[in-house]
């Protein structure tokens, strides 16, 4: 159960953001309109409406920065997948310069790694895990490309480029795995929640002597802030729904026939 909560923590934070916002709005409306202290609170009427913009802007900027971090992580994950696929495709193309037996070994190693990545490692990314077998296949590909069998029959420039592409694949895979294991930063979102609550207090105090206006303003703010925060939170992991980074570029490289035989090698 603990592992499950750790894996899908951003969904829990999204639920808290939704419920917490509306509960906070209801609490402030009760305090200012129905509670035993409502009359005393009304004595503080007269807060200038422009004051509401000061706290509101701080809240909006904080939420915008958090959303930017989330969507940047998604873009970086997508870029890592394309870089990984591009490196594998480049190795595949450069293998055309090799003698047929050596070429077959390189192409097979590339296909095997692509198939293991798509079929075994990709489902693990949604659980914030990686595949040891995929790592071993990548190590084998690097060992094959750096071995004397290929170095002796490949022009130095081509051989160096193949090794550079293999290094790119390793780096892109590392970035992909690191992004799949990122978690929501509670302190950042706690700061955002604090500013949101202060904004609702400001709304209540600006309209403290106008019950209908206060209820309407609080409801509009809650309806705008809570779903927006929840939408950002549920996208906390680029490899989990609703916006999943798919393995399409690597799948296209792997091919159905080679994936069927990858496990036999």
CSV table of C-alpha atoms in Angstrom, one decimal:
chain,number,residue,atom,x,y,z
A,1,UNK,CA,0.0,0.0,0.0
A,2,UNK,CA,2.8,2.4,0.9
A,3,UNK,CA,4.6,1.6,-2.4
A,4,UNK,CA,1.3,2.3,-4.3
A,5,UNK,CA,0.8,5.7,-2.6
A,6,UNK,CA,4.4,6.6,-3.4
A,7,UNK,CA,4.0,5.6,-7.0
A,8,UNK,CA,0.8,7.5,-7.6
A,9,UNK,CA,1.2,10.3,-5.1
A,10,UNK,CA,0.4,13.1,-7.5
A,11,UNK,CA,-3.2,11.7,-7.9
A,12,UNK,CA,-3.6,12.0,-4.1
A,13,UNK,CA,-2.3,15.5,-4.1
A,14,UNK,CA,-4.8,16.4,-6.9
A,15,UNK,CA,-7.7,15.1,-4.8
A,16,UNK,CA,-6.4,17.0,-1.8
A,17,UNK,CA,-6.2,20.2,-3.9
A,18,UNK,CA,-9.8,19.8,-5.1
A,19,UNK,CA,-11.3,18.9,-1.7
A,20,UNK,CA,-9.1,21.3,0.2
A,21,UNK,CA,-10.0,24.3,-1.9
A,22,UNK,CA,-13.8,23.8,-1.6
A,23,UNK,CA,-13.6,22.9,2.1
A,24,UNK,CA,-11.5,26.0,2.7
A,25,UNK,CA,-14.0,28.2,0.8
A,26,UNK,CA,-16.9,26.7,2.7
A,27,UNK,CA,-15.1,27.2,6.0
A,28,UNK,CA,-14.4,30.9,5.3
A,29,UNK,CA,-18.0,31.5,4.2
A,30,UNK,CA,-19.2,29.9,7.4
A,31,UNK,CA,-16.8,31.9,9.6
A,32,UNK,CA,-17.7,35.2,8.0
A,33,UNK,CA,-21.5,34.6,7.5
A,34,UNK,CA,-22.8,32.1,10.0
A,35,UNK,CA,-20.3,31.7,12.8
A,36,UNK,CA,-20.6,33.3,16.3
A,37,UNK,CA,-17.7,35.6,15.3
A,38,UNK,CA,-19.4,36.9,12.1
A,39,UNK,CA,-20.4,40.2,13.6
A,40,UNK,CA,-17.0,40.9,15.0
A,41,UNK,CA,-15.4,40.0,11.6
A,42,UNK,CA,-17.7,42.5,9.9
A,43,UNK,CA,-16.2,45.2,12.0
A,44,UNK,CA,-13.1,44.8,9.8
A,45,UNK,CA,-15.0,45.8,6.7
A,46,UNK,CA,-13.4,48.4,4.4
A,47,UNK,CA,-10.5,46.4,2.9
A,48,UNK,CA,-9.7,48.0,-0.4
A,49,UNK,CA,-10.6,45.7,-3.4
A,50,UNK,CA,-7.2,46.4,-5.1
A,51,UNK,CA,-5.6,44.6,-2.2
A,52,UNK,CA,-7.1,41.4,-3.4
A,53,UNK,CA,-4.9,41.6,-6.6
A,54,UNK,CA,-1.7,41.6,-4.6
A,55,UNK,CA,-2.2,38.2,-3.0
A,56,UNK,CA,-4.0,36.9,-6.1
A,57,UNK,CA,-1.1,37.7,-8.4
A,58,UNK,CA,1.3,36.0,-6.0
A,59,UNK,CA,-0.9,32.9,-6.0
A,60,UNK,CA,-1.3,32.9,-9.8
A,61,UNK,CA,2.4,33.3,-10.4
A,62,UNK,CA,3.2,30.4,-8.0
A,63,UNK,CA,0.7,28.1,-9.8
A,64,UNK,CA,2.1,29.2,-13.2
A,65,UNK,CA,5.6,28.3,-12.2
A,66,UNK,CA,4.6,24.9,-10.9
A,67,UNK,CA,2.6,24.2,-14.1
A,68,UNK,CA,5.7,25.3,-16.1
A,69,UNK,CA,7.9,22.8,-14.2
A,70,UNK,CA,5.4,20.0,-14.8
A,71,UNK,CA,5.0,20.6,-18.5
A,72,UNK,CA,8.8,21.1,-18.9
A,73,UNK,CA,9.3,17.7,-17.4
A,74,UNK,CA,6.9,16.2,-19.9
A,75,UNK,CA,8.7,18.0,-22.8
A,76,UNK,CA,12.1,16.8,-21.5
A,77,UNK,CA,10.8,13.2,-21.3
A,78,UNK,CA,9.5,13.4,-24.9
A,79,UNK,CA,12.8,14.9,-26.1
A,80,UNK,CA,14.7,12.1,-24.3
A,81,UNK,CA,12.7,9.4,-26.1
A,82,UNK,CA,13.3,11.0,-29.5
A,83,UNK,CA,17.0,11.4,-28.7
A,84,UNK,CA,17.2,7.7,-27.7
A,85,UNK,CA,15.4,6.6,-30.9
A,86,UNK,CA,17.5,8.9,-33.0
A,87,UNK,CA,20.7,7.4,-31.6
A,88,UNK,CA,19.6,3.9,-32.2
A,89,UNK,CA,18.5,4.8,-35.7
A,90,UNK,CA,21.9,6.4,-36.4
A,91,UNK,CA,23.7,3.3,-35.3
A,92,UNK,CA,21.5,1.2,-37.5
A,93,UNK,CA,22.2,3.4,-40.5
A,94,UNK,CA,26.0,3.5,-39.8
A,95,UNK,CA,26.0,-0.3,-39.6
A,96,UNK,CA,25.5,-0.3,-43.4
A,97,UNK,CA,29.3,0.4,-43.8
A,98,UNK,CA,30.1,-2.9,-42.0
A,99,UNK,CA,30.7,-6.3,-43.5
A,100,UNK,CA,27.5,-8.4,-43.5
A,101,UNK,CA,28.3,-10.7,-40.5
A,102,UNK,CA,29.3,-7.8,-38.3
A,103,UNK,CA,26.4,-5.6,-39.6
A,104,UNK,CA,24.0,-8.4,-38.7
A,105,UNK,CA,25.3,-8.5,-35.1
A,106,UNK,CA,25.0,-4.7,-34.6
A,107,UNK,CA,21.5,-4.5,-36.2
A,108,UNK,CA,20.4,-7.4,-34.0
A,109,UNK,CA,21.7,-5.8,-30.9
A,110,UNK,CA,19.9,-2.5,-31.7
A,111,UNK,CA,16.7,-4.4,-32.4
A,112,UNK,CA,17.0,-6.5,-29.2
A,113,UNK,CA,17.5,-3.4,-27.0
A,114,UNK,CA,14.6,-1.5,-28.7
A,115,UNK,CA,12.3,-4.5,-28.2
A,116,UNK,CA,13.2,-5.0,-24.6
A,117,UNK,CA,12.7,-1.3,-23.9
A,118,UNK,CA,9.3,-1.2,-25.5
A,119,UNK,CA,7.9,-4.5,-24.2
A,120,UNK,CA,9.4,-4.7,-20.8
A,121,UNK,CA,10.8,-1.4,-19.6
A,122,UNK,CA,8.0,1.0,-20.8
A,123,UNK,CA,5.3,-0.5,-18.5
A,124,UNK,CA,7.8,-0.3,-15.6
A,125,UNK,CA,8.2,3.5,-16.1
A,126,UNK,CA,4.6,4.1,-15.1
A,127,UNK,CA,5.5,2.4,-11.8
A,128,UNK,CA,8.7,4.5,-11.4
A,129,UNK,CA,10.9,1.5,-12.2
A,130,UNK,CA,13.4,0.4,-14.9
A,131,UNK,CA,14.4,-2.8,-16.5
A,132,UNK,CA,17.7,-4.5,-15.5
A,133,UNK,CA,17.5,-6.6,-18.7
A,134,UNK,CA,17.2,-3.4,-20.9
A,135,UNK,CA,20.3,-2.0,-19.2
A,136,UNK,CA,22.2,-5.3,-19.9
A,137,UNK,CA,21.2,-5.1,-23.6
A,138,UNK,CA,22.4,-1.6,-23.8
A,139,UNK,CA,25.7,-2.6,-22.2
A,140,UNK,CA,26.1,-5.4,-24.7
A,141,UNK,CA,25.5,-3.0,-27.6
A,142,UNK,CA,28.2,-0.6,-26.2
A,143,UNK,CA,30.6,-3.5,-25.7
A,144,UNK,CA,30.0,-4.7,-29.3
A,145,UNK,CA,30.5,-1.3,-30.8
A,146,UNK,CA,33.7,-0.7,-28.8
A,147,UNK,CA,35.1,-4.1,-29.5
A,148,UNK,CA,38.0,-4.9,-31.8
A,149,UNK,CA,35.8,-6.8,-34.2
A,150,UNK,CA,34.1,-3.6,-35.3
A,151,UNK,CA,37.0,-1.2,-34.7
A,152,UNK,CA,39.1,-3.2,-37.1
A,153,UNK,CA,36.7,-3.1,-40.1
A,154,UNK,CA,35.2,0.4,-39.6
A,155,UNK,CA,36.7,3.7,-40.7
A,156,UNK,CA,37.8,5.7,-37.6
A,157,UNK,CA,35.3,8.5,-38.2
A,158,UNK,CA,32.4,6.2,-38.6
A,159,UNK,CA,33.4,4.1,-35.6
A,160,UNK,CA,33.7,7.2,-33.4
A,161,UNK,CA,30.3,8.4,-34.6
A,162,UNK,CA,28.7,5.1,-33.7
A,163,UNK,CA,30.2,5.2,-30.2
A,164,UNK,CA,29.0,8.8,-29.8
A,165,UNK,CA,25.4,7.7,-30.8
A,166,UNK,CA,25.5,4.8,-28.4
A,167,UNK,CA,26.6,7.2,-25.6
A,168,UNK,CA,23.6,9.5,-26.6
A,169,UNK,CA,21.3,6.5,-26.2
A,170,UNK,CA,22.6,5.8,-22.7
A,171,UNK,CA,22.3,9.4,-21.7
A,172,UNK,CA,18.8,9.7,-23.1
A,173,UNK,CA,17.7,6.5,-21.4
A,174,UNK,CA,19.1,7.8,-18.1
A,175,UNK,CA,17.2,11.1,-18.5
A,176,UNK,CA,14.0,9.1,-19.3
A,177,UNK,CA,14.3,6.9,-16.2
A,178,UNK,CA,15.1,9.9,-14.0
A,179,UNK,CA,12.0,11.8,-15.2
A,180,UNK,CA,9.8,8.7,-14.6
A,181,UNK,CA,10.9,8.7,-11.0
A,182,UNK,CA,10.2,12.3,-10.1
A,183,UNK,CA,7.7,13.0,-7.3
A,184,UNK,CA,5.6,16.0,-6.4
A,185,UNK,CA,7.5,18.4,-4.2
A,186,UNK,CA,5.2,18.9,-1.2
A,187,UNK,CA,6.9,22.1,0.0
A,188,UNK,CA,6.3,23.9,-3.4
A,189,UNK,CA,2.6,22.9,-3.4
A,190,UNK,CA,2.2,23.7,0.3
A,191,UNK,CA,3.4,27.3,-0.5
A,192,UNK,CA,0.9,27.5,-3.4
A,193,UNK,CA,-1.9,26.2,-1.1
A,194,UNK,CA,-1.0,28.8,1.6
A,195,UNK,CA,-1.2,31.6,-1.0
A,196,UNK,CA,-4.5,30.2,-2.3
A,197,UNK,CA,-5.9,30.3,1.2
A,198,UNK,CA,-4.7,33.8,1.8
A,199,UNK,CA,-6.4,34.8,-1.5
A,200,UNK,CA,-9.7,33.3,-0.3
A,201,UNK,CA,-9.3,35.2,3.0
A,202,UNK,CA,-8.8,38.4,1.0
A,203,UNK,CA,-11.9,37.7,-1.1
A,204,UNK,CA,-13.9,37.2,2.1
A,205,UNK,CA,-12.7,40.4,3.7
A,206,UNK,CA,-13.2,42.5,0.6
A,207,UNK,CA,-16.8,41.3,0.4
A,208,UNK,CA,-17.4,40.8,4.2
A,209,UNK,CA,-20.5,43.0,4.3
A,210,UNK,CA,-22.0,41.7,1.0
A,211,UNK,CA,-23.0,38.1,1.5
A,212,UNK,CA,-24.1,37.3,-2.0
A,213,UNK,CA,-21.1,38.9,-3.6
A,214,UNK,CA,-18.8,37.1,-1.2
A,215,UNK,CA,-20.4,33.7,-2.0
A,216,UNK,CA,-20.2,34.3,-5.7
A,217,UNK,CA,-16.6,35.5,-5.6
A,218,UNK,CA,-15.5,32.6,-3.5
A,219,UNK,CA,-17.2,30.1,-5.7
A,220,UNK,CA,-15.7,31.5,-8.8
A,221,UNK,CA,-12.2,31.5,-7.3
A,222,UNK,CA,-12.6,27.9,-6.0
A,223,UNK,CA,-14.0,26.7,-9.4
A,224,UNK,CA,-11.0,28.3,-11.2
A,225,UNK,CA,-8.2,27.4,-8.8
A,226,UNK,CA,-9.0,23.9,-7.7
A,227,UNK,CA,-9.4,22.2,-11.1
A,228,UNK,CA,-6.4,24.0,-12.5
A,229,UNK,CA,-4.2,22.8,-9.7
A,230,UNK,CA,-5.6,19.3,-10.0
A,231,UNK,CA,-4.9,19.2,-13.8
A,232,UNK,CA,-1.3,20.2,-13.2
A,233,UNK,CA,-0.9,17.7,-10.4
A,234,UNK,CA,-2.2,14.7,-12.3
A,235,UNK,CA,0.4,15.3,-15.0
A,236,UNK,CA,3.2,15.0,-12.4
A,237,UNK,CA,4.7,11.8,-14.0
A,238,UNK,CA,5.3,12.0,-17.8
A,239,UNK,CA,4.8,8.2,-18.1
A,240,UNK,CA,1.5,7.9,-16.3
A,241,UNK,CA,-2.0,8.9,-17.5
A,242,UNK,CA,-3.5,11.2,-18.6
A,243,UNK,CA,-0.6,12.5,-20.7
A,244,UNK,CA,1.6,9.5,-21.3
A,245,UNK,CA,4.9,9.8,-23.2
A,246,UNK,CA,4.6,6.8,-25.6
A,247,UNK,CA,7.4,4.7,-27.0
A,248,UNK,CA,6.3,5.3,-30.6
A,249,UNK,CA,9.7,6.4,-32.0
A,250,UNK,CA,11.5,3.3,-30.4
A,251,UNK,CA,8.6,1.0,-31.4
A,252,UNK,CA,8.9,2.0,-35.0
A,253,UNK,CA,12.6,1.2,-34.9
A,254,UNK,CA,12.1,-2.2,-33.2
A,255,UNK,CA,9.7,-3.7,-35.7
A,256,UNK,CA,7.2,-6.5,-35.1
A,257,UNK,CA,9.3,-9.4,-36.5
A,258,UNK,CA,12.5,-8.6,-34.7
A,259,UNK,CA,10.6,-8.1,-31.4
A,260,UNK,CA,9.2,-11.6,-31.8
A,261,UNK,CA,12.6,-13.1,-31.9
A,262,UNK,CA,14.4,-10.8,-29.4
A,263,UNK,CA,13.7,-13.0,-26.4
A,264,UNK,CA,15.3,-16.0,-28.1
A,265,UNK,CA,18.7,-14.3,-28.5
